[in-house]
């Protein structure tokens, strides 16, 4: 029952070439920097994992986190709503050179597609994007006189997530707005790997306060003083 | 033609006058964000941001930022008493489930049938949409704040959008630097205009016909400079 792992390297060791990888965070809030950098380190050392599809709201910023993955060349495609940032060089250069794919998804649709996958719902209808270029090719249906676009669930092989507290069963809390997509991604991925500032014994998180129940979590790593991506970017850090 | 016009702050001030006490409000990035500064005395709106916060307040002082506490524009925010956090699916359930009272967005173009174009101007560069396509279909009232014309003087209120659409028939009211205009049954209806500008001049700066009811109010904003 103990889901703890002892190092970032061990936590990301099972991620395979070609995987669909959901990464928690919105901008720098909630970005699991240590897990991402362990994955980049593994790629630099071994050439694997590569050809990844990465799902995140954004497409990296500066020279750390997802931007470092893109810089390293291990990302084949981004699925996101807003691939711009204060320093979007990593994605922009590869996108304009046609070296990386992009599936642009409205933010609420992105969240709901992830949630739907976690809830076992293969498709749903939403008015979002109806009549726009992002709805091209998608089925449209009318309900009660209004037009809706069919959207499919978005499943992943692995999610890597930053939490505030975790217990050894994988129950999670988050910090402030760092929650964002993470609870949904834990539900939608086959394997959810979590770094938490503190890992505690079962019972130490009040059940009333659990945000992500442990059933959605597979591995928990304690990272006591986690790097904050926005702070890294503002201080000009590079992986 | 040189015409008087409201400043961005004054446009935001005018939009703020229509937000009722207790309203749940989402403000787009940029000019719409200014609306929060001009809540009328005695009214309190609750501001929503897509990344999972209700009830946020002003930016913290420089050096006091907590980068886990940001808005959808990735700017640091503070919390007001009664604030709450939630995940992204709940955040967009608030939007798409019709729970938000007001969304105020920027615009490249608004068409007379209420179509909005505000996310990209052509096919070049990196496209980015964020939450705009969700917001236009969720809030009970969706309004735009904008300059009346583009930087090079072209109308932003048009018969049909030529830029890629954010949403169809979604805008109810447009607050511009010259006028307040509603979209009613597929046409623009003038509600208020700057007293200094003639109807003819306003029409010449508008890319679609302006219906003028018997009463058109004066658009007057305080000096906010």
XYZ file of C-alpha atoms in Angstrom:
464
model
C 0.000 0.000 0.000
C 2.984 2.322 0.405
C 3.218 4.354 -2.827
C 6.357 6.318 -1.949
C 9.387 6.306 -4.183
C 12.807 7.527 -3.127
C 14.118 9.671 -5.993
C 12.911 11.700 -8.975
C 14.909 9.355 -11.210
C 13.095 6.303 -9.854
C 9.758 8.102 -10.142
C 10.085 8.745 -13.901
C 12.041 5.598 -14.837
C 9.020 3.831 -16.372
C 7.958 6.528 -18.852
C 8.322 5.108 -22.352
C 9.063 6.502 -25.809
C 5.946 7.820 -27.513
C 4.022 8.229 -24.255
C 1.216 10.747 -23.818
C 2.289 12.694 -20.750
C 0.077 15.059 -18.787
C 2.043 17.604 -16.773
C 0.275 19.571 -14.044
C 0.584 23.323 -13.718
C -0.661 26.580 -15.158
C 2.302 28.724 -16.065
C 4.717 28.231 -13.166
C 2.097 27.449 -10.519
C 1.904 23.715 -9.969
C 4.721 22.789 -12.352
C 6.461 19.629 -11.044
C 9.932 20.957 -11.842
C 11.995 18.240 -10.132
C 10.137 15.417 -11.899
C 10.349 17.182 -15.261
C 14.061 17.783 -14.873
C 14.634 14.160 -13.876
C 12.923 13.179 -17.113
C 15.084 15.576 -19.131
C 18.159 14.191 -17.352
C 17.159 10.657 -18.274
C 16.666 11.665 -21.903
C 20.017 13.473 -22.086
C 21.792 10.441 -20.576
C 19.996 7.641 -22.436
C 18.081 9.120 -25.406
C 14.822 7.988 -23.823
C 11.979 8.803 -23.404
C 11.468 10.684 -26.641
C 8.673 11.342 -29.136
C 6.446 12.413 -26.230
C 3.051 14.088 -26.503
C 2.794 16.574 -23.634
C -0.526 17.884 -22.309
C -0.365 21.140 -20.322
C -2.178 24.461 -20.439
C 0.926 26.136 -21.844
C 3.967 25.124 -23.856
C 6.797 26.046 -21.548
C 8.437 29.286 -20.547
C 12.109 30.287 -20.421
C 14.666 27.492 -20.293
C 13.303 25.257 -17.518
C 10.479 22.751 -17.027
C 8.504 21.907 -20.172
C 10.602 24.422 -22.135
C 13.693 22.390 -21.200
C 11.964 19.223 -22.464
C 11.192 20.964 -25.763
C 14.726 22.361 -26.011
C 16.143 18.872 -25.428
C 14.123 17.553 -28.379
C 12.094 14.906 -26.555
C 8.645 16.401 -27.277
C 6.922 15.576 -30.580
C 3.656 17.374 -29.881
C 2.026 19.756 -27.403
C -1.670 19.667 -26.526
C -2.464 22.996 -24.880
C -4.654 26.110 -24.852
C -2.060 28.852 -24.685
C 1.402 28.127 -26.129
C 2.646 31.628 -25.393
C 4.460 32.974 -22.348
C 6.789 35.745 -21.236
C 9.686 33.834 -22.860
C 8.227 31.352 -25.364
C 11.435 30.754 -27.385
C 11.605 26.996 -26.868
C 8.196 26.188 -28.340
C 8.008 29.054 -30.836
C 11.333 28.234 -32.534
C 10.468 24.558 -32.976
C 6.872 25.322 -34.016
C 7.881 27.821 -36.696
C 10.532 25.357 -37.940
C 7.805 22.675 -38.107
C 9.725 20.509 -35.629
C 6.919 20.165 -33.083
C 3.196 19.512 -33.390
C 0.427 21.526 -31.765
C -3.138 20.599 -30.905
C -4.728 23.842 -29.745
C -7.687 23.287 -27.404
C -9.865 25.902 -25.675
C -8.951 25.910 -21.988
C -12.314 24.763 -20.638
C -12.562 22.077 -23.293
C -9.057 20.918 -22.394
C -10.031 20.615 -18.731
C -13.294 18.838 -19.550
C -11.651 16.426 -22.012
C -9.202 15.437 -19.284
C -11.993 15.141 -16.707
C -14.075 13.073 -19.142
C -11.218 10.612 -19.612
C -10.902 10.287 -15.851
C -14.646 9.679 -15.537
C -14.862 7.156 -18.406
C -16.877 9.442 -20.705
C -15.567 9.067 -24.287
C -17.220 12.193 -25.701
C -19.364 15.139 -24.688
C -20.973 18.211 -26.249
C -20.102 21.828 -25.528
C -21.007 25.169 -27.133
C -17.366 26.204 -26.833
C -15.695 26.690 -30.246
C -18.934 26.234 -32.218
C -18.603 28.106 -35.515
C -14.847 28.624 -35.123
C -11.848 27.063 -36.838
C -11.153 24.966 -33.718
C -14.433 23.092 -34.326
C -13.617 22.192 -37.937
C -14.151 18.508 -38.625
C -15.907 17.848 -35.319
C -19.505 16.578 -35.168
C -22.109 19.222 -34.297
C -25.494 18.485 -32.732
C -28.455 20.608 -31.744
C -29.980 20.308 -28.280
C -33.003 22.415 -27.308
C -32.401 24.765 -30.212
C -28.713 25.443 -29.577
C -25.667 24.084 -31.444
C -22.953 22.107 -29.677
C -19.598 20.641 -30.716
C -18.658 17.070 -29.899
C -15.349 16.744 -28.068
C -13.511 13.518 -27.255
C -11.923 12.507 -24.001
C -8.186 13.061 -23.591
C -6.419 10.103 -22.050
C -2.782 9.836 -21.026
C -0.270 7.139 -20.230
C 1.317 9.068 -17.387
C 0.639 12.227 -15.352
C 3.360 14.021 -13.436
C 2.009 16.295 -10.761
C 3.062 18.669 -7.982
C 1.127 18.512 -4.728
C 1.523 20.174 -1.359
C 0.817 17.270 1.015
C 0.579 13.596 0.154
C 0.104 10.613 2.391
C 1.628 7.262 1.573
C -1.705 6.118 0.119
C -1.566 8.943 -2.418
C -4.201 11.256 -0.946
C -3.271 14.798 -2.006
C -3.740 18.453 -1.163
C -2.518 21.332 -3.278
C -1.228 24.819 -2.592
C -3.247 27.885 -3.662
C -3.795 28.115 -7.445
C -1.194 25.387 -8.054
C -4.114 22.934 -8.079
C -5.422 23.879 -11.581
C -5.378 20.817 -13.903
C -3.627 18.416 -11.513
C -6.624 16.673 -9.887
C -8.079 16.040 -13.375
C -4.803 14.724 -14.772
C -4.416 12.285 -11.869
C -7.806 10.843 -12.890
C -7.098 10.703 -16.635
C -3.676 9.051 -16.687
C -2.903 5.356 -16.499
C -0.104 6.110 -14.034
C 0.014 9.244 -11.863
C 3.348 10.246 -10.385
C 3.294 12.944 -7.720
C 5.935 15.063 -6.072
C 4.741 16.545 -2.779
C 6.398 19.021 -0.463
C 5.696 16.665 2.406
C 4.713 13.008 2.549
C 2.869 12.045 5.721
C 1.390 8.894 7.260
C -2.191 7.882 6.396
C -4.597 9.754 8.652
C -2.450 12.864 8.937
C -4.408 14.563 6.162
C -7.949 15.197 7.391
C -10.226 13.215 5.040
C -12.362 16.390 4.784
C -9.368 18.154 3.230
C -8.271 15.565 0.670
C -8.580 17.053 -2.836
C -7.305 14.085 -4.868
C -8.159 10.694 -3.333
C -5.341 8.161 -3.428
C -7.157 5.861 -5.858
C -6.025 8.251 -8.616
C -2.354 8.215 -7.562
C 0.332 5.585 -8.146
C 3.629 7.001 -6.916
C 4.516 9.680 -4.377
C 7.891 11.380 -3.973
C 8.764 13.834 -1.217
C 10.496 16.986 -2.531
C 10.812 19.105 0.620
C 11.784 22.457 -0.920
C 10.329 22.302 -4.419
C 11.556 24.710 -7.052
C 8.933 27.215 -8.210
C 9.089 27.511 -11.996
C 8.116 31.184 -12.178
C 10.893 32.041 -9.720
C 13.404 30.080 -11.816
C 12.316 31.910 -14.964
C 12.478 35.310 -13.299
C 16.015 34.608 -12.133
C 17.039 33.494 -15.642
C 17.754 29.859 -14.728
C 18.250 27.221 -17.398
C 18.051 23.470 -16.936
C -10.456 63.148 -38.595
C -9.545 63.948 -35.013
C -12.267 63.015 -32.553
C -12.427 63.143 -28.772
C -12.419 59.755 -27.080
C -12.419 58.118 -23.692
C -9.178 56.782 -22.253
C -8.866 53.047 -21.617
C -9.463 53.696 -17.912
C -12.637 55.621 -18.722
C -13.942 52.807 -20.931
C -13.252 50.402 -18.072
C -14.959 52.782 -15.634
C -18.088 52.859 -17.797
C -18.222 49.062 -17.999
C -17.824 48.848 -14.209
C -20.963 50.956 -13.675
C -23.096 48.102 -15.063
C -21.745 45.423 -12.704
C -24.238 44.841 -9.921
C -23.467 44.166 -6.268
C -22.694 40.502 -5.657
C -21.993 39.694 -9.311
C -19.514 36.940 -10.183
C -17.282 38.413 -12.864
C -14.489 37.274 -15.162
C -12.291 39.941 -16.719
C -10.127 39.176 -19.749
C -6.416 39.933 -19.840
C -5.405 43.528 -20.668
C -7.919 46.387 -20.869
C -10.756 44.350 -19.285
C -8.646 43.873 -16.133
C -8.896 47.637 -15.513
C -12.627 47.261 -14.852
C -11.886 45.870 -11.370
C -10.431 49.236 -10.321
C -13.682 51.110 -10.829
C -16.307 49.212 -8.844
C -18.914 51.740 -7.735
C -18.992 52.590 -4.033
C -21.128 50.182 -2.039
C -21.004 47.359 -4.581
C -18.823 44.306 -4.334
C -18.213 41.946 -7.215
C -16.472 38.586 -6.848
C -13.774 38.109 -9.461
C -13.157 34.717 -11.065
C -9.989 33.610 -12.765
C -9.829 30.570 -15.043
C -6.955 28.940 -13.187
C -9.067 28.230 -10.149
C -9.638 31.217 -7.858
C -12.815 33.074 -6.886
C -12.551 36.231 -4.816
C -9.135 37.601 -5.676
C -8.020 41.162 -5.100
C -5.283 43.536 -6.148
C -1.715 42.634 -7.042
C 0.609 42.283 -4.053
C 3.462 44.738 -3.480
C 6.642 43.998 -5.433
C 8.627 41.408 -3.508
C 5.505 40.070 -1.804
C 4.442 37.836 -4.715
C 3.569 34.195 -4.138
C 3.857 32.613 -7.586
C 1.449 29.827 -6.655
C -1.174 32.560 -6.370
C -1.659 34.019 -9.850
C -4.433 34.903 -12.271
C -5.002 33.678 -15.809
C -2.622 36.370 -17.075
C 0.089 34.757 -14.862
C 0.191 37.896 -12.710
C 0.507 37.627 -8.922
C -2.731 38.302 -7.036
C -3.944 38.494 -3.438
C -7.021 36.911 -1.883
C -10.031 38.660 -0.390
C -11.925 37.243 2.589
C -14.277 34.557 1.280
C -11.986 33.467 -1.564
C -11.888 29.851 -2.741
C -9.684 27.529 -4.784
C -10.904 24.827 -7.175
C -9.608 22.729 -10.043
C -9.896 23.608 -13.716
C -12.978 21.518 -14.511
C -14.906 23.203 -11.689
C -13.567 26.564 -12.820
C -14.929 26.036 -16.313
C -18.155 24.545 -14.973
C -18.635 27.982 -13.407
C -18.087 29.436 -16.881
C -19.827 26.942 -19.155
C -22.559 26.052 -16.690
C -23.879 29.609 -16.808
C -22.956 30.511 -13.226
C -20.848 33.567 -13.997
C -22.901 36.750 -14.195
C -20.593 38.816 -16.354
C -17.601 38.249 -18.625
C -15.816 41.280 -20.068
C -13.394 40.671 -22.900
C -11.243 42.546 -25.374
C -11.888 42.407 -29.106
C -10.248 42.666 -32.492
C -13.680 42.793 -34.121
C -17.318 42.559 -33.054
C -19.959 41.916 -35.725
C -23.476 43.328 -35.688
C -24.893 39.857 -34.968
C -22.727 39.565 -31.853
C -19.927 37.452 -33.346
C -16.602 38.085 -31.621
C -13.055 37.803 -32.991
C -10.438 38.290 -30.286
C -7.901 35.464 -30.385
C -5.854 35.734 -33.567
C -5.621 38.068 -36.524
C -4.286 35.779 -39.207
C -2.712 32.423 -39.860
C 0.893 33.382 -39.041
C 2.726 32.846 -35.771
C 1.793 30.656 -32.832
C -1.970 30.477 -32.233
C -3.155 30.674 -28.616
C -6.775 30.684 -27.460
C -6.812 30.272 -23.669
C -10.281 30.462 -22.144
C -11.880 33.027 -24.471
C -13.949 30.520 -26.466
C -15.356 29.114 -23.218
C -16.125 32.472 -21.616
C -18.200 33.757 -24.529
C -20.642 30.862 -24.203
C -20.947 30.671 -20.457
C -21.492 33.959 -18.713
C -25.030 35.319 -18.445
C -23.817 38.629 -19.869
C -20.830 38.861 -22.221
C -19.540 42.339 -22.979
C -16.568 43.829 -24.784
C -14.422 46.811 -23.856
C -12.404 48.261 -26.732
C -11.254 51.271 -28.639
C -13.896 52.145 -31.196
C -11.402 51.807 -34.049
C -8.045 50.088 -34.595
C -4.731 51.916 -34.186
C -4.816 52.784 -37.882
C -8.392 54.000 -37.726
C -10.307 51.007 -39.114
C -13.675 50.099 -37.567
C -13.667 47.317 -34.975
C -17.468 47.132 -35.066
C -18.239 45.492 -38.391
C -20.939 43.827 -40.450
C -19.040 40.530 -40.448
C -15.803 39.569 -38.715
C -12.910 38.961 -41.094
C -10.562 37.633 -38.370
C -11.035 34.083 -37.013
C -14.044 33.858 -34.700
C -13.900 33.318 -30.960
C -17.646 32.710 -30.825
C -20.833 33.244 -32.755
C -23.629 35.563 -31.626
C -22.203 35.828 -28.137
C -21.724 39.552 -27.399
C -24.542 41.579 -25.861
C -22.925 44.951 -25.246
C -19.843 46.819 -26.443
C -18.237 49.630 -24.436
C -16.020 51.616 -26.754
C -13.964 54.783 -26.469
C -16.841 56.612 -28.195
C -20.087 54.842 -27.363
C -22.057 52.139 -25.591
C -23.675 49.861 -28.149
C -25.941 46.843 -27.696
C -26.378 43.944 -30.076
C -30.121 43.413 -30.584
C -31.597 41.017 -33.137
C -28.607 41.093 -35.447
C -27.869 44.806 -35.413
C -26.008 47.433 -33.417
C -28.224 49.694 -31.313
C -26.662 52.898 -29.958
C -27.343 53.444 -26.247
C -24.869 56.189 -25.342
C -22.358 58.295 -27.223
C -19.827 60.975 -26.351
C -21.714 64.275 -26.448
C -18.813 65.809 -28.407
C -19.221 63.527 -31.406
C -22.017 63.737 -33.974
C -24.061 60.732 -34.982
C -22.706 61.096 -38.523
C -19.082 60.978 -37.349
C -19.784 58.022 -35.071
C -21.457 56.168 -37.924
C -18.506 56.885 -40.220
C -16.188 55.221 -37.668
C -18.456 52.178 -37.367
C -18.339 49.393 -39.950
C -22.042 48.503 -39.741
C -25.268 50.423 -39.437
C -26.047 51.957 -36.039
C -29.699 51.933 -35.091
C -30.506 55.007 -33.029
C -33.485 54.798 -30.709
C -35.355 57.949 -29.660
C -33.252 58.280 -26.570
C -29.466 58.055 -26.855
C -27.718 58.862 -23.569
C -24.594 60.959 -23.111
C -21.471 58.885 -22.444
C -19.722 60.858 -19.733
C -16.894 59.477 -17.601
C -14.945 61.214 -14.839
C -11.400 62.432 -15.429
C -9.329 59.460 -14.246
C -5.886 60.710 -15.275
